[in-house]
Amino acid sequence: MNIKVSVIMPSLNVASYIEKCIDSVLNQTLKELEIICVDAGSTDGTVEILKEYAQKDSRIVLLQSEIKSYGRQVNMGLDYAGGEYVAIVETDDWIELDMYKTLYSYAKDNDLDYAAADFDKIYKLNNGCDFNLRTYLFYNNKDWYGKVLNNEQLNTLRASDYVLWKGIYNRSFLNQHRIRLHESPKAAFQDMGFLQQVKTYINRAMYLDKSFYRYRQDRDSASSNNINGLIFYKNEFEWINEKLRLIEILSDTHARYYYYTMSISLMSKYDEILKKMNWNWRIEQLQMPYQWFKNELERVLDLKIITKDMYADEQWEELILLMLSPQEHSEWLKAKDIREKNLYKKIIEKIAKRPVIIFGCGIRGGMFMMFCHKYNIPIRAFCDNNQQLYNSKRYSYDIISPKYLAEITKKENLVIVISVLKEKESIYKQIKELKISADIIEEIPTIYI
């Protein structure tokens, strides 16, 4: 069989998820696959499940990593792979059935080093339903979808294109440039080094305006929840700088976006851990890696390699404050968090445990539904002006018309939440014209949207 895509599946104690994951790969509409399962010493039955699958399908090979290292597992798969293209699937996630057929077709037709699409984050709701939230790479620049992008264009995506599993890579391209992952044991974020290498050498890539990959968000043991996350990031960037010595071959423009990526990685992970540790900026898990990042970033700030025009205003303000004083940064971030929580509190108090009608079935409506689930706010239904949605459901909730909304508010004590942004004023006017007297909430928490 001429292998078109080699799929690398690193696993470690994912028995609860592995069957859905591997089924989604085995059932791909592209059949010319090589499926390389690389386990790192699972003790929960994962290996036994993989062996059963391997006996039923000859496309599956099972390898064993002697160390618990995601980087080592993926590298073993890359070294074993024989396909024209390679892909990685994390074994607590799953993919849509036409992912590889679609990406392979575009990759071959356009002679691509890399073909990718967007992905959905998957949240488990209290009612048992999955909530899909698409992550758009080009939300405000959609004309980049479906185009062959060159090296300079792809360089600007170093920070925003931050996952390695949403596409397929030309295996010859990876081998030509000796692109592999950092094999650090019991660590995380080894994909950072891999992606920075890819963005350095890549010449032809395309991103499709589709979403195939399903990224599960409900695993407490996920590496993204580890309190040592900033240490892992520091070790990864240190490996890129000192072992790969990548910075020595970067052009000025590439160096600019590389250090921008470093600063964004620092702020996002630092803030996440700081909040989790109740604003204690003195903990070793922050102070030690912070000092390394500070030394790197202060130098490039002084040299104006990274500049204010690259950042949103609040991002730049935070970066400068963090460089100057971790204590003042902690106080600033805590005050911001208190303001957000006060907004949540006002909304919760106004709802007063009454059921809500969410007006608008778009992304903002879905995110407010997440807010309701988090704070145990009952949801009565969704409402929308799109007639094609009537008599259907959204995440098990009925979608009703404004006319029916007017009827039920006469009988039930409900709160209407307007989730849409652009048509907010016209919907508010529509509600009033229907003589609906229910309480209306127009401002919803921006952190969820």
Short mmCIF file of C-alpha atoms in Angstrom, two decimals:
data_model
loop_
_atom_site.label_atom_id
_atom_site.label_comp_id
_atom_site.label_asym_id
_atom_site.label_seq_id
_atom_site.Cartn_x
_atom_site.Cartn_y
_atom_site.Cartn_z
CA MET A 1 0.00 0.00 0.00
CA ASN A 2 1.25 3.48 -0.90
CA ILE A 3 1.01 5.27 2.44
CA LYS A 4 -0.33 8.78 1.99
CA VAL A 5 -0.43 9.89 5.64
CA SER A 6 1.36 8.42 8.66
CA VAL A 7 -0.65 9.24 11.80
CA ILE A 8 1.36 9.37 15.03
CA MET A 9 -0.65 8.76 18.21
CA PRO A 10 1.32 9.25 21.48
CA SER A 11 -0.44 7.81 24.54
CA LEU A 12 -0.09 7.69 28.31
CA ASN A 13 -2.96 6.49 30.51
CA VAL A 14 -5.82 7.49 28.22
CA ALA A 15 -7.94 4.33 28.44
CA SER A 16 -11.11 6.39 28.91
CA TYR A 17 -10.55 8.25 25.63
CA ILE A 18 -8.42 6.08 23.34
CA GLU A 19 -11.23 4.15 21.65
CA LYS A 20 -13.08 7.26 20.42
CA CYS A 21 -9.78 8.68 19.25
CA ILE A 22 -8.50 5.65 17.36
CA ASP A 23 -11.93 4.95 15.84
CA SER A 24 -11.94 8.46 14.39
CA VAL A 25 -8.59 7.72 12.72
CA LEU A 26 -9.41 4.20 11.53
CA ASN A 27 -12.66 5.38 9.96
CA GLN A 28 -11.08 8.20 7.93
CA THR A 29 -12.33 8.43 4.35
CA LEU A 30 -8.66 8.42 3.33
CA LYS A 31 -7.77 4.74 3.75
CA GLU A 32 -4.07 4.80 2.78
CA LEU A 33 -2.95 5.47 6.34
CA GLU A 34 -0.19 4.20 8.57
CA ILE A 35 -1.21 4.46 12.25
CA ILE A 36 1.76 4.59 14.61
CA CYS A 37 0.73 4.26 18.27
CA VAL A 38 3.55 5.16 20.66
CA ASP A 39 2.84 4.43 24.33
CA ALA A 40 5.00 5.68 27.21
CA GLY A 41 4.26 3.08 29.86
CA SER A 42 0.51 3.31 30.45
CA THR A 43 -0.80 1.37 33.45
CA ASP A 44 -4.55 1.88 33.02
CA GLY A 45 -5.27 -0.56 30.19
CA THR A 46 -4.40 1.75 27.29
CA VAL A 47 -1.79 -0.65 25.86
CA GLU A 48 -4.17 -3.61 26.02
CA ILE A 49 -6.80 -1.63 24.08
CA LEU A 50 -4.22 -0.68 21.44
CA LYS A 51 -3.09 -4.30 21.08
CA GLU A 52 -6.69 -5.39 20.45
CA TYR A 53 -7.06 -2.77 17.72
CA ALA A 54 -3.71 -3.74 16.17
CA GLN A 55 -4.87 -7.36 15.85
CA LYS A 56 -7.93 -6.23 13.89
CA ASP A 57 -6.30 -3.67 11.54
CA SER A 58 -2.91 -4.22 9.89
CA ARG A 59 -2.39 -0.48 9.42
CA ILE A 60 -1.69 -0.13 13.16
CA VAL A 61 1.77 -0.53 14.63
CA LEU A 62 2.45 -0.25 18.37
CA LEU A 63 5.74 1.16 19.65
CA GLN A 64 6.88 1.57 23.26
CA SER A 65 8.81 4.60 24.54
CA GLU A 66 11.29 3.87 27.30
CA ILE A 67 10.78 7.31 28.83
CA LYS A 68 7.69 9.38 29.58
CA SER A 69 8.31 12.14 27.07
CA TYR A 70 5.81 13.44 24.54
CA GLY A 71 8.70 14.68 22.43
CA ARG A 72 10.35 11.28 22.44
CA GLN A 73 7.08 9.56 21.51
CA VAL A 74 6.42 11.83 18.53
CA ASN A 75 10.03 11.58 17.38
CA MET A 76 9.82 7.78 17.45
CA GLY A 77 6.76 8.06 15.24
CA LEU A 78 8.51 10.47 12.86
CA ASP A 79 11.52 8.17 12.58
CA TYR A 80 9.27 5.15 11.87
CA ALA A 81 6.87 6.89 9.47
CA GLY A 82 6.81 5.94 5.80
CA GLY A 83 4.00 8.12 4.49
CA GLU A 84 4.20 11.10 2.14
CA TYR A 85 2.78 13.24 4.94
CA VAL A 86 2.70 12.85 8.70
CA ALA A 87 0.10 13.91 11.25
CA ILE A 88 -0.14 13.84 15.05
CA VAL A 89 -3.30 13.10 17.02
CA GLU A 90 -3.32 13.43 20.80
CA THR A 91 -5.08 10.38 22.13
CA ASP A 92 -7.60 12.13 24.38
CA ASP A 93 -8.94 14.03 21.34
CA TRP A 94 -10.61 12.94 18.09
CA ILE A 95 -10.90 14.07 14.46
CA GLU A 96 -13.65 14.39 11.87
CA LEU A 97 -13.80 11.58 9.32
CA ASP A 98 -12.77 13.57 6.23
CA MET A 99 -9.85 15.42 7.82
CA TYR A 100 -6.97 13.63 6.15
CA LYS A 101 -8.60 13.11 2.76
CA THR A 102 -9.31 16.84 2.54
CA LEU A 103 -5.90 18.00 3.76
CA TYR A 104 -4.00 15.47 1.65
CA SER A 105 -5.87 16.53 -1.50
CA TYR A 106 -4.97 20.20 -0.98
CA ALA A 107 -1.40 19.33 -0.01
CA LYS A 108 -0.80 17.28 -3.16
CA ASP A 109 -2.56 19.67 -5.52
CA ASN A 110 -0.54 22.63 -4.24
CA ASP A 111 2.79 20.94 -3.42
CA LEU A 112 2.58 22.03 0.22
CA ASP A 113 5.01 21.59 3.08
CA TYR A 114 2.05 21.88 5.44
CA ALA A 115 -1.74 21.78 5.09
CA ALA A 116 -3.98 22.60 8.04
CA ALA A 117 -7.40 23.74 9.17
CA ASP A 118 -8.95 25.19 12.32
CA PHE A 119 -9.98 23.17 15.37
CA ASP A 120 -12.82 23.07 17.89
CA LYS A 121 -12.34 23.17 21.64
CA ILE A 122 -14.74 20.69 23.27
CA TYR A 123 -16.29 21.51 26.64
CA LYS A 124 -18.45 19.03 28.55
CA LEU A 125 -21.67 20.70 29.74
CA ASN A 126 -23.56 19.89 32.92
CA ASN A 127 -26.33 18.26 30.88
CA GLY A 128 -23.86 15.84 29.29
CA CYS A 129 -23.70 17.56 25.89
CA ASP A 130 -20.45 18.61 24.21
CA PHE A 131 -20.08 22.31 23.45
CA ASN A 132 -17.93 22.96 20.37
CA LEU A 133 -16.11 26.28 20.19
CA ARG A 134 -14.25 26.81 16.93
CA THR A 135 -10.84 28.46 17.18
CA TYR A 136 -10.28 30.61 14.10
CA LEU A 137 -6.71 31.30 12.98
CA PHE A 138 -7.81 34.09 10.63
CA TYR A 139 -10.92 35.43 12.31
CA ASN A 140 -10.24 39.03 11.13
CA ASN A 141 -8.26 38.17 8.01
CA LYS A 142 -10.28 35.45 6.31
CA ASP A 143 -8.82 36.09 2.85
CA TRP A 144 -5.72 34.16 4.00
CA TYR A 145 -7.76 30.95 4.12
CA GLY A 146 -7.32 28.80 1.03
CA LYS A 147 -4.20 30.62 -0.21
CA VAL A 148 -0.67 29.28 -0.54
CA LEU A 149 1.29 31.29 2.03
CA ASN A 150 5.03 31.90 1.76
CA ASN A 151 7.77 31.91 4.38
CA GLU A 152 7.45 35.57 5.33
CA GLN A 153 3.67 35.33 5.73
CA LEU A 154 3.94 32.15 7.79
CA ASN A 155 6.55 33.75 10.03
CA THR A 156 3.93 36.20 11.29
CA LEU A 157 1.89 33.23 12.58
CA ARG A 158 4.53 32.01 15.05
CA ALA A 159 2.43 33.01 18.08
CA SER A 160 -1.11 32.45 16.76
CA ASP A 161 -0.60 29.07 15.06
CA TYR A 162 0.39 27.33 18.28
CA VAL A 163 -0.66 23.65 17.96
CA LEU A 164 1.00 20.93 15.88
CA TRP A 165 -1.91 18.49 15.47
CA LYS A 166 -4.38 20.35 13.27
CA GLY A 167 -2.65 19.60 9.99
CA ILE A 168 -0.32 17.33 8.00
CA TYR A 169 3.39 17.88 7.31
CA ASN A 170 5.38 16.81 4.28
CA ARG A 171 7.69 14.13 5.69
CA SER A 172 10.50 14.95 3.25
CA PHE A 173 10.36 18.59 4.38
CA LEU A 174 10.69 17.59 8.05
CA ASN A 175 13.56 15.21 7.34
CA GLN A 176 15.38 17.63 5.05
CA HIS A 177 15.57 20.19 7.86
CA ARG A 178 15.94 17.60 10.65
CA ILE A 179 12.86 18.93 12.41
CA ARG A 180 12.12 17.01 15.57
CA LEU A 181 10.73 17.65 19.08
CA HIS A 182 12.61 18.26 22.31
CA GLU A 183 12.76 14.93 24.18
CA SER A 184 12.53 16.40 27.68
CA PRO A 185 11.15 13.81 30.15
CA LYS A 186 7.95 14.43 32.14
CA ALA A 187 7.56 17.88 30.60
CA ALA A 188 5.11 19.65 28.31
CA PHE A 189 4.92 22.11 25.42
CA GLN A 190 7.58 20.28 23.40
CA ASP A 191 5.53 21.23 20.35
CA MET A 192 6.81 24.83 20.73
CA GLY A 193 10.29 23.93 19.47
CA PHE A 194 8.86 21.84 16.65
CA LEU A 195 6.58 24.65 15.47
CA GLN A 196 9.32 27.30 15.64
CA GLN A 197 11.50 25.12 13.43
CA VAL A 198 8.64 24.61 10.98
CA LYS A 199 7.95 28.35 10.75
CA THR A 200 11.64 29.02 10.14
CA TYR A 201 12.08 26.68 7.17
CA ILE A 202 8.62 26.36 5.63
CA ASN A 203 7.97 27.81 2.16
CA ARG A 204 4.49 26.64 1.14
CA ALA A 205 1.50 26.14 3.42
CA MET A 206 -2.27 26.48 3.27
CA TYR A 207 -4.96 26.83 5.94
CA LEU A 208 -8.51 25.80 5.06
CA ASP A 209 -11.61 27.60 6.31
CA LYS A 210 -12.81 24.37 7.92
CA SER A 211 -12.50 22.70 11.31
CA PHE A 212 -11.63 19.01 11.69
CA TYR A 213 -9.79 18.50 14.98
CA ARG A 214 -11.68 18.16 18.28
CA TYR A 215 -9.60 19.31 21.25
CA ARG A 216 -10.94 18.06 24.58
CA GLN A 217 -10.92 20.58 27.46
CA ASP A 218 -12.17 18.50 30.39
CA ARG A 219 -9.04 16.56 31.42
CA ASP A 220 -7.67 17.66 34.81
CA SER A 221 -4.42 15.80 34.13
CA ALA A 222 -3.75 17.67 30.88
CA SER A 223 -0.30 19.24 30.66
CA SER A 224 -1.85 22.68 30.23
CA ASN A 225 -3.05 22.50 33.85
CA ASN A 226 0.41 21.81 35.30
CA ILE A 227 1.73 24.41 37.77
CA ASN A 228 5.21 23.89 36.29
CA GLY A 229 4.01 25.12 32.91
CA LEU A 230 6.20 28.22 32.82
CA ILE A 231 9.26 26.15 33.69
CA PHE A 232 8.41 23.86 30.77
CA TYR A 233 8.13 26.88 28.45
CA LYS A 234 11.45 28.25 29.71
CA ASN A 235 13.15 24.89 29.10
CA GLU A 236 11.68 24.71 25.61
CA PHE A 237 12.83 28.19 24.55
CA GLU A 238 16.21 27.56 26.16
CA TRP A 239 16.53 24.38 24.06
CA ILE A 240 15.60 26.32 20.91
CA ASN A 241 18.20 29.00 21.66
CA GLU A 242 21.10 26.94 23.01
CA LYS A 243 20.74 23.47 21.49
CA LEU A 244 19.13 24.20 18.15
CA ARG A 245 20.76 27.68 18.00
CA LEU A 246 17.82 28.65 15.81
CA ILE A 247 18.11 32.33 16.60
CA GLU A 248 21.47 32.47 14.80
CA ILE A 249 19.89 31.76 11.42
CA LEU A 250 16.76 33.93 11.77
CA SER A 251 16.40 37.03 9.67
CA ASP A 252 15.49 40.28 11.44
CA THR A 253 11.80 39.78 10.65
CA HIS A 254 11.84 36.17 11.82
CA ALA A 255 13.65 37.12 15.03
CA ARG A 256 11.06 39.83 15.64
CA TYR A 257 8.15 37.34 15.57
CA TYR A 258 10.11 34.66 17.42
CA TYR A 259 10.62 36.95 20.41
CA TYR A 260 7.05 38.20 20.14
CA THR A 261 5.97 34.55 20.48
CA MET A 262 8.25 34.17 23.49
CA SER A 263 6.65 37.20 25.20
CA ILE A 264 3.10 36.00 24.54
CA SER A 265 3.97 32.54 25.87
CA LEU A 266 5.42 34.11 29.01
CA MET A 267 2.40 36.32 29.73
CA SER A 268 -0.27 33.71 29.01
CA LYS A 269 1.27 30.96 31.14
CA TYR A 270 2.50 33.31 33.89
CA ASP A 271 -0.97 34.84 34.29
CA GLU A 272 -2.63 31.42 34.34
CA ILE A 273 -0.38 30.11 37.12
CA LEU A 274 -0.44 33.39 39.06
CA LYS A 275 -4.23 33.32 39.23
CA LYS A 276 -4.25 29.64 40.17
CA MET A 277 -1.81 30.34 43.03
CA ASN A 278 -3.90 33.23 44.42
CA TRP A 279 -1.63 35.99 43.05
CA ASN A 280 1.51 34.75 44.83
CA TRP A 281 4.19 35.92 42.40
CA ARG A 282 7.01 34.81 44.71
CA ILE A 283 6.59 31.05 44.15
CA GLU A 284 9.55 29.26 42.60
CA GLN A 285 7.45 27.98 39.69
CA LEU A 286 7.13 31.61 38.57
CA GLN A 287 10.24 33.39 39.84
CA MET A 288 12.87 31.06 38.39
CA PRO A 289 11.57 30.90 34.79
CA TYR A 290 10.48 34.56 34.93
CA GLN A 291 14.08 35.67 35.48
CA TRP A 292 15.22 33.77 32.39
CA PHE A 293 12.45 35.28 30.24
CA LYS A 294 13.14 38.74 31.68
CA ASN A 295 16.81 38.57 30.67
CA GLU A 296 15.91 37.50 27.14
CA LEU A 297 13.09 39.99 26.60
CA GLU A 298 14.69 43.06 28.18
CA ARG A 299 17.56 42.71 25.72
CA VAL A 300 15.30 42.58 22.65
CA LEU A 301 13.14 45.39 24.03
CA ASP A 302 16.22 47.59 24.39
CA LEU A 303 17.27 46.71 20.83
CA LYS A 304 13.71 47.43 19.62
CA ILE A 305 13.46 43.98 18.07
CA ILE A 306 9.97 43.77 19.57
CA THR A 307 8.00 47.02 19.65
CA LYS A 308 4.67 48.41 20.80
CA ASP A 309 3.05 48.25 17.35
CA MET A 310 3.13 44.43 17.47
CA TYR A 311 0.80 44.21 20.49
CA ALA A 312 -2.69 45.14 21.53
CA ASP A 313 -2.59 48.10 23.92
CA GLU A 314 -3.35 46.04 27.02
CA GLN A 315 -0.82 43.36 26.05
CA TRP A 316 1.94 45.94 25.73
CA GLU A 317 0.98 47.55 29.04
CA GLU A 318 1.12 44.18 30.75
CA LEU A 319 4.46 43.19 29.21
CA ILE A 320 6.18 46.40 30.30
CA LEU A 321 4.67 46.18 33.79
CA LEU A 322 5.76 42.54 34.15
CA MET A 323 9.30 43.41 33.10
CA LEU A 324 9.44 46.27 35.63
CA SER A 325 7.80 44.69 38.67
CA PRO A 326 6.20 41.25 39.16
CA GLN A 327 4.58 42.58 42.34
CA GLU A 328 2.90 45.54 40.61
CA HIS A 329 1.90 43.26 37.74
CA SER A 330 0.29 40.86 40.23
CA GLU A 331 -1.67 43.70 41.83
CA TRP A 332 -2.76 44.99 38.40
CA LEU A 333 -3.94 41.55 37.27
CA LYS A 334 -5.72 40.89 40.55
CA ALA A 335 -7.61 44.22 40.27
CA LYS A 336 -8.63 43.29 36.73
CA ASP A 337 -9.88 39.91 37.95
CA ILE A 338 -11.91 41.56 40.73
CA ARG A 339 -13.59 43.88 38.21
CA GLU A 340 -14.55 40.90 36.06
CA LYS A 341 -15.89 38.97 39.05
CA ASN A 342 -17.94 42.01 40.11
CA LEU A 343 -19.54 42.03 36.67
CA TYR A 344 -20.37 38.33 37.01
CA LYS A 345 -21.80 38.99 40.46
CA LYS A 346 -24.09 41.75 39.16
CA ILE A 347 -25.41 39.51 36.41
CA ILE A 348 -25.98 36.60 38.80
CA GLU A 349 -27.77 38.89 41.27
CA LYS A 350 -30.01 40.33 38.53
CA ILE A 351 -30.94 36.85 37.33
CA ALA A 352 -31.75 35.88 40.93
CA LYS A 353 -31.94 32.13 40.21
CA ARG A 354 -34.63 32.62 37.56
CA PRO A 355 -34.44 30.70 34.27
CA VAL A 356 -32.90 32.64 31.37
CA ILE A 357 -33.75 32.87 27.71
CA ILE A 358 -30.59 33.40 25.63
CA PHE A 359 -31.49 35.56 22.62
CA GLY A 360 -29.05 34.60 19.87
CA CYS A 361 -27.75 31.16 18.85
CA GLY A 362 -24.29 32.27 17.75
CA ILE A 363 -20.90 31.99 19.43
CA ARG A 364 -21.71 34.62 22.06
CA GLY A 365 -24.92 32.82 22.97
CA GLY A 366 -23.01 29.57 23.32
CA MET A 367 -20.41 31.21 25.53
CA PHE A 368 -23.08 32.70 27.78
CA MET A 369 -24.54 29.22 28.03
CA MET A 370 -21.12 28.15 29.36
CA PHE A 371 -21.30 30.99 31.90
CA CYS A 372 -24.72 29.71 33.03
CA HIS A 373 -23.44 26.18 33.44
CA LYS A 374 -20.44 27.37 35.45
CA TYR A 375 -22.61 29.36 37.88
CA ASN A 376 -25.58 26.94 37.95
CA ILE A 377 -27.97 29.36 36.26
CA PRO A 378 -30.99 27.52 34.77
CA ILE A 379 -31.54 27.93 31.01
CA ARG A 380 -35.12 27.86 29.73
CA ALA A 381 -34.40 28.06 25.99
CA PHE A 382 -32.61 29.86 23.19
CA CYS A 383 -34.44 32.45 21.08
CA ASP A 384 -33.53 33.56 17.56
CA ASN A 385 -34.92 35.41 14.56
CA ASN A 386 -33.76 32.69 12.17
CA GLN A 387 -36.95 30.79 11.32
CA GLN A 388 -34.99 27.77 10.06
CA LEU A 389 -33.88 27.07 13.64
CA TYR A 390 -37.38 26.84 15.12
CA ASN A 391 -38.54 23.46 16.45
CA SER A 392 -34.90 22.37 16.80
CA LYS A 393 -32.55 22.25 19.77
CA ARG A 394 -29.18 23.73 20.67
CA TYR A 395 -27.26 21.63 23.21
CA SER A 396 -30.56 20.05 24.34
CA TYR A 397 -32.30 23.44 24.75
CA ASP A 398 -35.31 24.42 22.59
CA ILE A 399 -34.89 27.23 20.06
CA ILE A 400 -38.00 29.39 20.13
CA SER A 401 -39.32 32.34 18.13
CA PRO A 402 -39.68 35.88 19.54
CA LYS A 403 -43.45 35.46 19.24
CA TYR A 404 -43.39 32.38 21.45
CA LEU A 405 -41.02 34.19 23.80
CA ALA A 406 -43.71 36.83 24.28
CA GLU A 407 -46.23 34.13 25.18
CA ILE A 408 -44.17 32.27 27.76
CA THR A 409 -42.97 35.42 29.54
CA LYS A 410 -46.63 36.13 30.39
CA LYS A 411 -46.74 32.86 32.34
CA GLU A 412 -43.15 32.42 33.60
CA ASN A 413 -40.78 34.67 35.53
CA LEU A 414 -37.84 34.68 33.11
CA VAL A 415 -34.78 36.81 32.34
CA ILE A 416 -33.86 37.57 28.72
CA VAL A 417 -30.14 37.80 27.90
CA ILE A 418 -29.28 39.46 24.59
CA SER A 419 -26.10 37.71 23.48
CA VAL A 420 -25.68 39.25 20.02
CA LEU A 421 -23.46 42.29 19.58
CA LYS A 422 -24.14 43.99 16.25
CA GLU A 423 -27.95 43.73 16.41
CA LYS A 424 -28.30 44.31 20.13
CA GLU A 425 -30.22 47.58 19.84
CA SER A 426 -32.65 46.26 17.21
CA ILE A 427 -33.36 43.13 19.27
CA TYR A 428 -33.94 45.22 22.38
CA LYS A 429 -36.42 47.33 20.37
CA GLN A 430 -38.06 44.15 19.02
CA ILE A 431 -38.56 42.82 22.56
CA LYS A 432 -40.18 46.07 23.65
CA GLU A 433 -42.47 46.13 20.59
CA LEU A 434 -43.68 42.66 21.56
CA LYS A 435 -44.60 44.18 24.94
CA ILE A 436 -42.43 41.72 26.82
CA SER A 437 -41.98 42.96 30.36
CA ALA A 438 -39.27 40.51 31.49
CA ASP A 439 -35.95 41.75 32.82
CA ILE A 440 -33.36 42.15 30.06
CA ILE A 441 -29.58 41.83 30.33
CA GLU A 442 -27.61 43.42 27.49
CA GLU A 443 -24.02 43.35 28.81
CA ILE A 444 -22.53 39.89 29.18
CA PRO A 445 -19.07 38.90 30.46
CA THR A 446 -16.48 39.59 27.78
CA ILE A 447 -14.04 37.01 29.19
CA TYR A 448 -16.28 34.28 27.83
CA ILE A 449 -16.54 35.71 24.32
#
